[in-house]
mmCIF file of C-alpha atoms and ligand atoms in Angstrom:
data_model
loop_
_atom_site.group_PDB
_atom_site.id
_atom_site.type_symbol
_atom_site.label_atom_id
_atom_site.label_comp_id
_atom_site.label_asym_id
_atom_site.label_seq_id
_atom_site.Cartn_x
_atom_site.Cartn_y
_atom_site.Cartn_z
ATOM 1 C CA MET A 1 -216.367 -16.067 -154.977
ATOM 2 C CA LEU A 2 -216.765 -12.435 -155.517
ATOM 3 C CA ILE A 3 -215.766 -10.963 -151.334
ATOM 4 C CA LEU A 4 -216.383 -7.476 -150.446
ATOM 5 C CA GLY A 5 -213.335 -6.337 -147.934
ATOM 6 C CA LEU A 6 -213.889 -3.829 -144.559
ATOM 7 C CA GLU A 7 -211.198 -2.389 -142.945
ATOM 8 C CA THR A 8 -212.253 0.211 -139.579
ATOM 9 C CA SER A 9 -210.028 -1.422 -137.128
ATOM 10 C CA CYS A 10 -207.717 2.367 -136.877
ATOM 11 C CA ASP A 11 -207.781 5.226 -138.457
ATOM 12 C CA GLU A 12 -208.094 4.099 -142.193
ATOM 13 C CA THR A 13 -211.318 3.274 -143.892
ATOM 14 C CA GLY A 14 -210.529 0.548 -146.720
ATOM 15 C CA VAL A 15 -212.895 -1.024 -148.328
ATOM 16 C CA ALA A 16 -212.382 -3.353 -151.570
ATOM 17 C CA LEU A 17 -213.603 -6.462 -153.538
ATOM 18 C CA TYR A 18 -211.597 -9.278 -154.218
ATOM 19 C CA ASP A 19 -212.636 -12.280 -156.550
ATOM 20 C CA THR A 20 -211.041 -15.978 -156.072
ATOM 21 C CA SER A 21 -210.748 -16.308 -159.714
ATOM 22 C CA ALA A 22 -210.247 -12.889 -161.192
ATOM 23 C CA GLY A 23 -207.973 -11.111 -158.828
ATOM 24 C CA LEU A 24 -208.356 -7.923 -157.014
ATOM 25 C CA LEU A 25 -211.459 -6.221 -158.343
ATOM 26 C CA SER A 26 -210.987 -2.657 -157.078
ATOM 27 C CA HIS A 27 -210.496 -1.241 -153.809
ATOM 28 C CA ALA A 28 -211.149 2.676 -152.180
ATOM 29 C CA LEU A 29 -208.914 3.657 -148.840
ATOM 30 C CA TYR A 30 -209.664 7.046 -146.874
ATOM 31 C CA SER A 31 -207.187 8.129 -144.215
ATOM 32 C CA GLN A 32 -208.633 10.024 -141.154
ATOM 33 C CA VAL A 33 -204.866 11.200 -140.495
ATOM 34 C CA GLU A 34 -206.150 14.635 -140.904
ATOM 35 C CA VAL A 35 -208.694 14.072 -138.524
ATOM 36 C CA HIS A 36 -206.474 13.180 -136.059
ATOM 37 C CA ARG A 37 -203.705 15.438 -136.626
ATOM 38 C CA GLU A 38 -204.318 17.941 -134.183
ATOM 39 C CA TYR A 39 -204.049 15.258 -131.574
ATOM 40 C CA GLY A 40 -200.667 13.763 -132.406
ATOM 41 C CA GLY A 41 -202.244 9.999 -132.463
ATOM 42 C CA VAL A 42 -205.635 8.401 -133.036
ATOM 43 C CA VAL A 43 -208.209 9.610 -130.898
ATOM 44 C CA PRO A 44 -210.263 6.676 -130.669
ATOM 45 C CA GLU A 45 -214.342 8.266 -130.485
ATOM 46 C CA LEU A 46 -213.119 10.373 -133.623
ATOM 47 C CA ALA A 47 -211.889 7.365 -135.853
ATOM 48 C CA SER A 48 -215.540 5.081 -134.921
ATOM 49 C CA ARG A 49 -217.825 8.819 -135.776
ATOM 50 C CA ASP A 50 -215.400 9.262 -139.254
ATOM 51 C CA HIS A 51 -215.701 5.658 -139.734
ATOM 52 C CA VAL A 52 -219.831 5.713 -139.515
ATOM 53 C CA ARG A 53 -219.497 8.602 -142.448
ATOM 54 C CA LYS A 54 -216.742 7.392 -145.055
ATOM 55 C CA THR A 55 -217.730 3.147 -144.983
ATOM 56 C CA LEU A 56 -221.160 3.102 -146.683
ATOM 57 C CA PRO A 57 -220.019 5.816 -149.691
ATOM 58 C CA LEU A 58 -216.204 4.085 -150.189
ATOM 59 C CA ILE A 59 -218.751 0.605 -150.596
ATOM 60 C CA GLU A 60 -220.838 2.005 -152.919
ATOM 61 C CA GLN A 61 -218.107 3.712 -155.112
ATOM 62 C CA VAL A 62 -216.209 0.242 -155.422
ATOM 63 C CA ILE A 63 -219.041 -1.489 -156.198
ATOM 64 C CA ALA A 64 -219.334 1.038 -159.439
ATOM 65 C CA GLN A 65 -215.572 1.114 -160.013
ATOM 66 C CA ALA A 66 -215.885 -3.200 -160.324
ATOM 67 C CA GLY A 67 -219.248 -2.511 -162.708
ATOM 68 C CA VAL A 68 -220.560 -5.288 -160.566
ATOM 69 C CA ALA A 69 -223.968 -5.410 -158.715
ATOM 70 C CA PRO A 70 -224.563 -5.484 -155.030
ATOM 71 C CA THR A 71 -226.313 -8.782 -155.923
ATOM 72 C CA ASP A 72 -223.321 -10.454 -157.147
ATOM 73 C CA ILE A 73 -221.271 -10.182 -154.214
ATOM 74 C CA GLU A 74 -221.168 -13.889 -152.419
ATOM 75 C CA GLY A 75 -219.668 -13.113 -149.076
ATOM 76 C CA ILE A 76 -218.695 -10.361 -146.595
ATOM 77 C CA ALA A 77 -215.148 -9.828 -144.559
ATOM 78 C CA TYR A 78 -214.450 -7.179 -141.913
ATOM 79 C CA THR A 79 -211.575 -6.611 -140.089
ATOM 80 C CA ALA A 80 -212.641 -8.163 -136.216
ATOM 81 C CA GLY A 81 -209.403 -7.515 -134.390
ATOM 82 C CA PRO A 82 -207.019 -6.407 -132.949
ATOM 83 C CA GLY A 83 -207.826 -2.841 -133.226
ATOM 84 C CA LEU A 84 -210.022 -0.335 -131.585
ATOM 85 C CA MET A 85 -213.269 -1.213 -130.170
ATOM 86 C CA GLY A 86 -215.440 1.264 -131.545
ATOM 87 C CA ALA A 87 -213.794 1.225 -134.836
ATOM 88 C CA LEU A 88 -214.304 -2.499 -135.288
ATOM 89 C CA MET A 89 -217.793 -2.392 -133.843
ATOM 90 C CA VAL A 90 -218.453 -0.095 -137.128
ATOM 91 C CA GLY A 91 -217.132 -2.297 -139.994
ATOM 92 C CA ALA A 92 -218.831 -5.432 -138.001
ATOM 93 C CA THR A 93 -221.944 -4.190 -137.617
ATOM 94 C CA LEU A 94 -222.432 -2.764 -141.327
ATOM 95 C CA ALA A 95 -220.649 -6.187 -142.587
ATOM 96 C CA ARG A 96 -222.779 -8.052 -140.612
ATOM 97 C CA SER A 97 -226.252 -5.933 -141.887
ATOM 98 C CA LEU A 98 -225.369 -6.248 -145.103
ATOM 99 C CA ALA A 99 -224.799 -9.502 -145.478
ATOM 100 C CA TRP A 100 -227.741 -10.399 -143.746
ATOM 101 C CA GLY A 101 -230.083 -8.367 -145.954
ATOM 102 C CA TRP A 102 -227.693 -9.679 -149.258
ATOM 103 C CA GLY A 103 -228.552 -13.306 -147.553
ATOM 104 C CA VAL A 104 -224.451 -14.125 -147.519
ATOM 105 C CA PRO A 105 -222.064 -15.317 -145.119
ATOM 106 C CA VAL A 106 -219.893 -12.782 -143.339
ATOM 107 C CA LEU A 107 -216.973 -13.637 -141.533
ATOM 108 C CA GLY A 108 -214.259 -11.356 -139.021
ATOM 109 C CA VAL A 109 -210.807 -11.429 -139.944
ATOM 110 C CA HIS A 110 -207.827 -11.182 -138.034
ATOM 111 C CA HIS A 111 -206.136 -7.335 -139.010
ATOM 112 C CA MET A 112 -202.272 -9.133 -138.821
ATOM 113 C CA GLU A 113 -203.445 -12.151 -140.731
ATOM 114 C CA GLY A 114 -204.516 -9.680 -143.428
ATOM 115 C CA HIS A 115 -201.487 -7.864 -143.190
ATOM 116 C CA LEU A 116 -199.687 -11.100 -143.472
ATOM 117 C CA LEU A 117 -201.281 -12.958 -146.439
ATOM 118 C CA ALA A 118 -200.750 -8.899 -148.661
ATOM 119 C CA PRO A 119 -197.742 -10.408 -150.532
ATOM 120 C CA MET A 120 -200.692 -13.030 -152.557
ATOM 121 C CA LEU A 121 -201.822 -10.088 -153.874
ATOM 122 C CA GLU A 122 -199.425 -9.632 -156.147
ATOM 123 C CA ASP A 123 -198.106 -11.383 -158.967
ATOM 124 C CA GLU A 124 -195.303 -13.094 -157.812
ATOM 125 C CA ALA A 125 -196.607 -14.572 -154.374
ATOM 126 C CA PRO A 126 -194.890 -16.458 -151.897
ATOM 127 C CA GLN A 127 -195.333 -20.225 -151.261
ATOM 128 C CA PHE A 128 -195.423 -21.353 -147.935
ATOM 129 C CA PRO A 129 -193.676 -22.056 -145.412
ATOM 130 C CA PHE A 130 -192.187 -18.696 -144.868
ATOM 131 C CA VAL A 131 -191.262 -16.796 -142.110
ATOM 132 C CA ALA A 132 -193.481 -13.100 -142.164
ATOM 133 C CA LEU A 133 -192.125 -9.919 -140.326
ATOM 134 C CA LEU A 134 -194.905 -7.652 -139.317
ATOM 135 C CA VAL A 135 -193.648 -4.639 -137.826
ATOM 136 C CA SER A 136 -197.056 -1.672 -138.104
ATOM 137 C CA GLY A 137 -198.236 1.004 -135.694
ATOM 138 C CA GLY A 138 -199.004 -2.218 -133.080
ATOM 139 C CA HIS A 139 -196.975 -4.776 -133.386
ATOM 140 C CA THR A 140 -193.295 -6.245 -134.494
ATOM 141 C CA GLN A 141 -193.672 -10.066 -134.574
ATOM 142 C CA LEU A 142 -191.591 -12.860 -136.491
ATOM 143 C CA VAL A 143 -194.050 -15.611 -137.355
ATOM 144 C CA ARG A 144 -193.396 -18.933 -139.329
ATOM 145 C CA VAL A 145 -196.265 -19.079 -141.465
ATOM 146 C CA ASP A 146 -196.753 -22.914 -142.641
ATOM 147 C CA GLY A 147 -200.081 -22.255 -144.764
ATOM 148 C CA ILE A 148 -203.398 -19.865 -143.674
ATOM 149 C CA GLY A 149 -203.922 -20.100 -140.128
ATOM 150 C CA GLN A 150 -200.821 -21.924 -139.063
ATOM 151 C CA TYR A 151 -198.722 -19.785 -137.220
ATOM 152 C CA SER A 152 -195.934 -19.763 -134.909
ATOM 153 C CA MET A 153 -194.368 -16.794 -132.911
ATOM 154 C CA LEU A 154 -191.109 -16.792 -133.635
ATOM 155 C CA GLY A 155 -190.126 -13.788 -132.075
ATOM 156 C CA GLU A 156 -191.971 -9.957 -130.529
ATOM 157 C CA SER A 157 -191.551 -6.897 -129.784
ATOM 158 C CA LEU A 158 -190.762 -6.536 -125.697
ATOM 159 C CA ASP A 159 -192.145 -2.735 -125.903
ATOM 160 C CA ASP A 160 -193.091 -0.335 -128.902
ATOM 161 C CA ALA A 161 -193.811 -1.719 -131.850
ATOM 162 C CA ALA A 162 -191.097 0.101 -135.053
ATOM 163 C CA GLY A 163 -193.697 1.843 -135.983
ATOM 164 C CA GLU A 164 -194.429 3.051 -132.670
ATOM 165 C CA ALA A 165 -190.676 4.251 -132.698
ATOM 166 C CA PHE A 166 -191.241 5.770 -135.979
ATOM 167 C CA ASP A 167 -194.036 7.674 -134.527
ATOM 168 C CA LYS A 168 -192.436 8.963 -131.282
ATOM 169 C CA ALA A 169 -188.831 9.309 -132.757
ATOM 170 C CA ALA A 170 -190.927 12.071 -135.284
ATOM 171 C CA LYS A 171 -193.032 13.767 -132.450
ATOM 172 C CA MET A 172 -189.023 14.769 -131.157
ATOM 173 C CA LEU A 173 -188.054 15.834 -134.159
ATOM 174 C CA GLY A 174 -191.705 17.760 -134.444
ATOM 175 C CA LEU A 175 -192.567 15.674 -137.056
ATOM 176 C CA PRO A 176 -196.686 15.215 -137.752
ATOM 177 C CA TYR A 177 -198.863 11.774 -137.415
ATOM 178 C CA PRO A 178 -197.747 9.234 -138.263
ATOM 179 C CA GLY A 179 -193.928 9.892 -138.244
ATOM 180 C CA GLY A 180 -192.796 6.965 -140.340
ATOM 181 C CA PRO A 181 -192.910 7.955 -143.327
ATOM 182 C CA HIS A 182 -191.463 11.899 -142.527
ATOM 183 C CA ILE A 183 -188.718 10.178 -140.904
ATOM 184 C CA ALA A 184 -188.008 8.540 -144.236
ATOM 185 C CA ARG A 185 -187.785 11.147 -146.012
ATOM 186 C CA LEU A 186 -185.837 13.286 -143.823
ATOM 187 C CA ALA A 187 -183.333 10.733 -143.444
ATOM 188 C CA GLN A 188 -182.480 10.879 -147.477
ATOM 189 C CA ASP A 189 -181.021 14.351 -146.698
ATOM 190 C CA GLY A 190 -179.105 12.464 -142.945
ATOM 191 C CA ASN A 191 -175.404 12.141 -143.097
ATOM 192 C CA PRO A 192 -175.095 8.509 -141.960
ATOM 193 C CA ALA A 193 -171.405 8.846 -140.826
ATOM 194 C CA ARG A 194 -172.567 11.380 -137.952
ATOM 195 C CA PHE A 195 -174.270 9.470 -135.285
ATOM 196 C CA ASP A 196 -173.919 5.856 -134.584
ATOM 197 C CA PHE A 197 -177.364 4.788 -132.568
ATOM 198 C CA PRO A 198 -177.405 1.695 -130.258
ATOM 199 C CA ARG A 199 -178.609 -1.525 -132.440
ATOM 200 C CA PRO A 200 -181.105 -2.583 -129.992
ATOM 201 C CA MET A 201 -180.848 -6.560 -128.389
ATOM 202 C CA VAL A 202 -179.020 -7.652 -131.614
ATOM 203 C CA ASN A 203 -176.009 -9.325 -129.319
ATOM 204 C CA ARG A 204 -178.700 -10.930 -126.907
ATOM 205 C CA PRO A 205 -179.569 -14.718 -128.461
ATOM 206 C CA GLY A 206 -183.381 -15.401 -129.787
ATOM 207 C CA LEU A 207 -185.896 -13.330 -132.179
ATOM 208 C CA ASP A 208 -187.489 -10.712 -129.461
ATOM 209 C CA PHE A 209 -187.567 -6.845 -129.829
ATOM 210 C CA SER A 210 -187.078 -3.895 -127.975
ATOM 211 C CA PHE A 211 -187.444 -0.328 -128.992
ATOM 212 C CA SER A 212 -187.491 1.747 -125.862
ATOM 213 C CA GLY A 213 -183.907 2.276 -125.506
ATOM 214 C CA LEU A 214 -183.534 3.640 -128.995
ATOM 215 C CA LYS A 215 -186.372 5.868 -127.943
ATOM 216 C CA THR A 216 -184.304 7.448 -124.917
ATOM 217 C CA HIS A 217 -181.037 7.761 -127.034
ATOM 218 C CA THR A 218 -183.353 10.094 -129.650
ATOM 219 C CA LEU A 219 -184.623 12.157 -127.196
ATOM 220 C CA THR A 220 -180.752 12.506 -125.915
ATOM 221 C CA THR A 221 -179.465 13.314 -128.917
ATOM 222 C CA VAL A 222 -182.648 15.761 -129.570
ATOM 223 C CA ARG A 223 -181.921 17.535 -126.118
ATOM 224 C CA ALA A 224 -177.996 17.651 -127.002
ATOM 225 C CA CYS A 225 -178.564 19.300 -129.797
ATOM 226 C CA GLN A 226 -181.012 21.924 -128.345
ATOM 227 C CA GLU A 227 -178.775 22.660 -125.894
ATOM 228 C CA ALA A 228 -175.398 22.959 -127.963
ATOM 229 C CA GLY A 229 -177.593 26.391 -130.277
ATOM 230 C CA GLY A 230 -180.758 25.037 -131.310
ATOM 231 C CA LEU A 231 -182.034 21.824 -133.880
ATOM 232 C CA SER A 232 -181.454 22.758 -136.972
ATOM 233 C CA GLU A 233 -182.537 21.142 -140.336
ATOM 234 C CA GLU A 234 -179.280 19.282 -140.704
ATOM 235 C CA ASP A 235 -179.673 17.958 -137.062
ATOM 236 C CA ARG A 236 -182.880 16.490 -137.794
ATOM 237 C CA CYS A 237 -181.775 14.777 -141.317
ATOM 238 C CA ASP A 238 -179.085 13.833 -139.333
ATOM 239 C CA ILE A 239 -181.087 12.310 -136.154
ATOM 240 C CA ALA A 240 -183.601 10.849 -138.751
ATOM 241 C CA ARG A 241 -181.104 8.819 -140.906
ATOM 242 C CA ALA A 242 -178.813 7.227 -137.837
ATOM 243 C CA PHE A 243 -182.531 6.436 -135.876
ATOM 244 C CA GLU A 244 -183.723 4.898 -139.479
ATOM 245 C CA GLU A 245 -180.993 3.015 -139.566
ATOM 246 C CA ALA A 246 -180.507 1.425 -136.279
ATOM 247 C CA VAL A 247 -183.754 0.026 -136.910
ATOM 248 C CA VAL A 248 -183.414 -1.806 -140.036
ATOM 249 C CA ALA A 249 -180.690 -3.043 -138.831
ATOM 250 C CA THR A 250 -182.268 -4.246 -135.751
ATOM 251 C CA LEU A 251 -184.935 -5.804 -138.356
ATOM 252 C CA VAL A 252 -182.549 -7.573 -140.733
ATOM 253 C CA ILE A 253 -180.305 -9.390 -138.150
ATOM 254 C CA LYS A 254 -183.657 -10.395 -136.625
ATOM 255 C CA CYS A 255 -184.870 -11.768 -139.781
ATOM 256 C CA LYS A 256 -182.009 -12.906 -140.897
ATOM 257 C CA ARG A 257 -181.651 -15.215 -137.915
ATOM 258 C CA ALA A 258 -185.227 -15.972 -137.877
ATOM 259 C CA LEU A 259 -184.754 -17.601 -141.236
ATOM 260 C CA LYS A 260 -181.181 -19.429 -140.456
ATOM 261 C CA GLN A 261 -183.423 -20.911 -137.246
ATOM 262 C CA GLU A 262 -186.053 -22.429 -139.445
ATOM 263 C CA ASN A 263 -184.001 -23.452 -142.293
ATOM 264 C CA LEU A 264 -185.787 -21.430 -144.865
ATOM 265 C CA GLN A 265 -185.038 -18.958 -147.252
ATOM 266 C CA ARG A 266 -188.404 -17.483 -148.592
ATOM 267 C CA LEU A 267 -189.133 -13.671 -145.984
ATOM 268 C CA VAL A 268 -192.150 -11.885 -145.957
ATOM 269 C CA ILE A 269 -192.619 -8.049 -144.637
ATOM 270 C CA ALA A 270 -195.735 -6.694 -144.255
ATOM 271 C CA GLY A 271 -197.349 -4.063 -142.155
ATOM 272 C CA GLY A 272 -197.228 0.038 -142.601
ATOM 273 C CA VAL A 273 -193.253 0.014 -141.628
ATOM 274 C CA SER A 274 -192.765 -2.596 -144.493
ATOM 275 C CA ALA A 275 -193.431 0.641 -146.988
ATOM 276 C CA ASN A 276 -189.862 1.767 -145.696
ATOM 277 C CA LYS A 277 -187.869 1.684 -149.306
ATOM 278 C CA ASN A 278 -184.582 1.911 -146.822
ATOM 279 C CA LEU A 279 -186.082 -1.373 -144.968
ATOM 280 C CA ARG A 280 -186.715 -2.908 -148.222
ATOM 281 C CA THR A 281 -183.728 -2.673 -150.066
ATOM 282 C CA THR A 282 -181.422 -3.529 -147.202
ATOM 283 C CA LEU A 283 -183.593 -6.638 -146.748
ATOM 284 C CA ASP A 284 -182.735 -7.208 -150.300
ATOM 285 C CA GLN A 285 -179.453 -7.110 -150.324
ATOM 286 C CA ALA A 286 -179.045 -8.677 -147.273
ATOM 287 C CA LEU A 287 -181.072 -11.843 -148.518
ATOM 288 C CA SER A 288 -179.488 -12.131 -151.531
ATOM 289 C CA LYS A 289 -176.384 -12.679 -150.519
ATOM 290 C CA GLN A 290 -177.177 -15.912 -149.186
ATOM 291 C CA GLY A 291 -179.599 -17.142 -151.903
ATOM 292 C CA GLY A 292 -183.067 -15.789 -149.684
ATOM 293 C CA ARG A 293 -185.651 -13.736 -151.302
ATOM 294 C CA VAL A 294 -187.759 -11.040 -149.760
ATOM 295 C CA TYR A 295 -191.819 -10.646 -150.730
ATOM 296 C CA TYR A 296 -193.880 -7.662 -149.871
ATOM 297 C CA PRO A 297 -197.194 -6.364 -150.383
ATOM 298 C CA ALA A 298 -196.976 -2.829 -152.766
ATOM 299 C CA PRO A 299 -197.144 -0.138 -151.319
ATOM 300 C CA VAL A 300 -200.937 0.862 -151.385
ATOM 301 C CA PHE A 301 -201.123 -2.071 -149.986
ATOM 302 C CA CYS A 302 -198.663 -2.291 -147.019
ATOM 303 C CA THR A 303 -199.971 -0.067 -144.272
ATOM 304 C CA ASP A 304 -203.919 -0.194 -143.851
ATOM 305 C CA ASN A 305 -206.570 -1.583 -146.891
ATOM 306 C CA GLY A 306 -209.604 -3.026 -147.703
ATOM 307 C CA ALA A 307 -207.440 -5.158 -149.889
ATOM 308 C CA MET A 308 -205.948 -7.516 -147.556
ATOM 309 C CA ILE A 309 -208.903 -8.338 -145.443
ATOM 310 C CA ALA A 310 -211.144 -9.190 -148.619
ATOM 311 C CA TYR A 311 -208.146 -11.288 -149.734
ATOM 312 C CA ALA A 312 -207.802 -13.340 -146.136
ATOM 313 C CA GLY A 313 -211.228 -13.308 -145.655
ATOM 314 C CA ALA A 314 -211.927 -15.523 -149.503
ATOM 315 C CA GLN A 315 -209.828 -17.808 -148.359
ATOM 316 C CA ARG A 316 -211.588 -18.411 -145.296
ATOM 317 C CA LEU A 317 -215.047 -17.975 -146.728
ATOM 318 C CA LEU A 318 -214.020 -20.303 -149.597
ATOM 319 C CA ALA A 319 -212.996 -22.581 -147.342
ATOM 320 C CA GLY A 320 -216.507 -22.941 -146.075
ATOM 321 C CA GLN A 321 -215.531 -20.329 -142.525
ATOM 322 C CA ARG A 322 -218.328 -18.524 -141.717
ATOM 323 C CA ASP A 323 -219.592 -16.116 -138.553
ATOM 324 C CA GLY A 324 -222.107 -17.356 -135.782
ATOM 325 C CA GLN A 325 -225.055 -15.527 -135.126
ATOM 326 C CA GLU A 326 -223.112 -13.756 -132.184
ATOM 327 C CA MET A 327 -220.898 -10.272 -132.614
ATOM 328 C CA ASN A 328 -217.433 -11.344 -132.186
ATOM 329 C CA ILE A 329 -215.414 -8.457 -131.573
ATOM 330 C CA ARG A 330 -211.834 -8.641 -130.574
ATOM 331 C CA PRO A 331 -209.991 -6.059 -129.612
ATOM 332 C CA ARG A 332 -206.926 -8.362 -128.274
ATOM 333 C CA TRP A 333 -206.372 -10.893 -130.104
ATOM 334 C CA PRO A 334 -203.262 -13.599 -130.527
ATOM 335 C CA MET A 335 -202.980 -14.646 -133.752
ATOM 336 C CA GLU A 336 -202.189 -17.876 -132.807
ATOM 337 C CA GLU A 337 -205.636 -18.692 -132.031
ATOM 338 C CA LEU A 338 -206.671 -18.423 -135.497
ATOM 339 C CA PRO A 339 -207.754 -22.025 -136.865
ATOM 340 C CA PRO A 340 -206.096 -23.286 -140.108
ATOM 341 C CA LEU A 341 -207.930 -23.180 -143.057
ATOM 342 C CA GLY A 342 -209.640 -26.513 -143.479
ATOM 343 C CA SER A 343 -210.690 -26.327 -140.064
ATOM 344 C CA ALA A 344 -214.552 -25.315 -139.150
ATOM 345 C CA ASN A 345 -214.896 -21.405 -136.937
HETATM 346 O O1 LIG B 1 -200.129 -1.062 -140.588
HETATM 347 P P1 LIG B 1 -200.030 0.501 -140.067
HETATM 348 O O2 LIG B 1 -200.716 0.705 -141.513
HETATM 349 O O3 LIG B 1 -201.495 0.357 -139.593
HETATM 350 C C1 LIG B 1 -201.070 -0.705 -137.822
HETATM 351 O O4 LIG B 1 -202.252 -1.511 -138.215
HETATM 352 O O5 LIG B 1 -200.240 0.003 -137.144
HETATM 353 O O6 LIG B 1 -198.753 0.774 -139.494
HETATM 354 C C2 LIG B 1 -198.369 1.961 -139.620
HETATM 355 C C3 LIG B 1 -197.533 2.316 -139.052
HETATM 356 C C4 LIG B 1 -196.954 3.691 -138.578
HETATM 357 O O7 LIG B 1 -196.466 3.412 -137.353
HETATM 358 C C5 LIG B 1 -196.489 4.835 -139.386
HETATM 359 O O8 LIG B 1 -195.619 5.145 -138.950
HETATM 360 C C6 LIG B 1 -195.701 3.271 -140.618
HETATM 361 O O9 LIG B 1 -196.484 2.225 -140.155
HETATM 362 N N1 LIG B 1 -194.847 3.785 -141.455
HETATM 363 C C7 LIG B 1 -194.065 3.968 -141.664
HETATM 364 C C8 LIG B 1 -193.181 3.902 -143.215
HETATM 365 N N2 LIG B 1 -194.702 3.981 -143.693
HETATM 366 C C9 LIG B 1 -195.812 4.017 -142.872
HETATM 367 N N3 LIG B 1 -192.983 3.531 -141.019
HETATM 368 C C10 LIG B 1 -191.264 3.927 -141.494
HETATM 369 N N4 LIG B 1 -191.033 4.318 -142.971
HETATM 370 C C11 LIG B 1 -192.356 4.448 -144.077
HETATM 371 N N5 LIG B 1 -192.312 4.780 -144.851
HETATM 372 ZN ZN1 LIG B 2 -202.143 -2.414 -139.264
#
């Protein structure tokens, strides 16, 4: 079954063609980062307008790249939530109009389910059950996954998401939005021995996260450097390093704890922060010591993309799920509300 996938929930327009027998045929991504940069964060109205401009040309592009005809497409999947209302509406309206015109089924997909299943696009896909760490700009969640649509929430952030914490720390260091990759770049040259940042909530039982204390600690350290003669390049690198190490250490401890609690050995990490190299290598090392294994998407499929939506949608469309007559956009949408694969929508 050949599925067109559209992702427009935030500030990337992602489009892909996924075939349930042949795999990923083509994908294209347009990032709005430049549009939002001067505002230091995503401006919802500008995001919607840019999706309006970019989605249809990207659809034409992936169809041409894959060497298929529009009439070959057998279903359409789009991100129905969570995300920005206007941005979601653009993808939903386009997907549903095309599906109506082409006479094919259409389905709204959960953005975080897309992230969670993105490692399935790789050659060595994880088998169910596994624990997933979802770390993006809006979410930090540990989920037990027994199958598609069989999700149990094990823990989540009580305040900022991990990606949001990266973005805020970056802002304090005068780095552009989104800050995660910039912090990671500075951290490479940072001295890990200079600052020791707190590892939030690791001494408390449970699998929830909190990053607001770390944010305050970062701000206090930046101010102390400024007062001691200005924030030098060295200070910025050392702070970035201490911040990254603290986030990574926290995530690793909670992942190990979740695997132990669930008596599982497979961990999937997905979402924008899973592109972080330090997180990947530290998790790899920590889990291989105890016989565990980490699965993650290719870096291009860690952050928002159309391929993950095409993949997740394809599994559900293949199982017979489809949208009804009404458009159902869910800017807030708990993942546990998703139906399992075998059930009707
Ligand atoms: O999944 P994503 O593209 O969008 C959401 O669904 O939120 O995640 C974006 C987040 C941003 O906060 C960004 O700073 C973070 O992922 N990010 C990273 C890295 N690359 C992206 N954080 C740390 N290290 C990275 N290399
Ligand atoms: Zn995302």
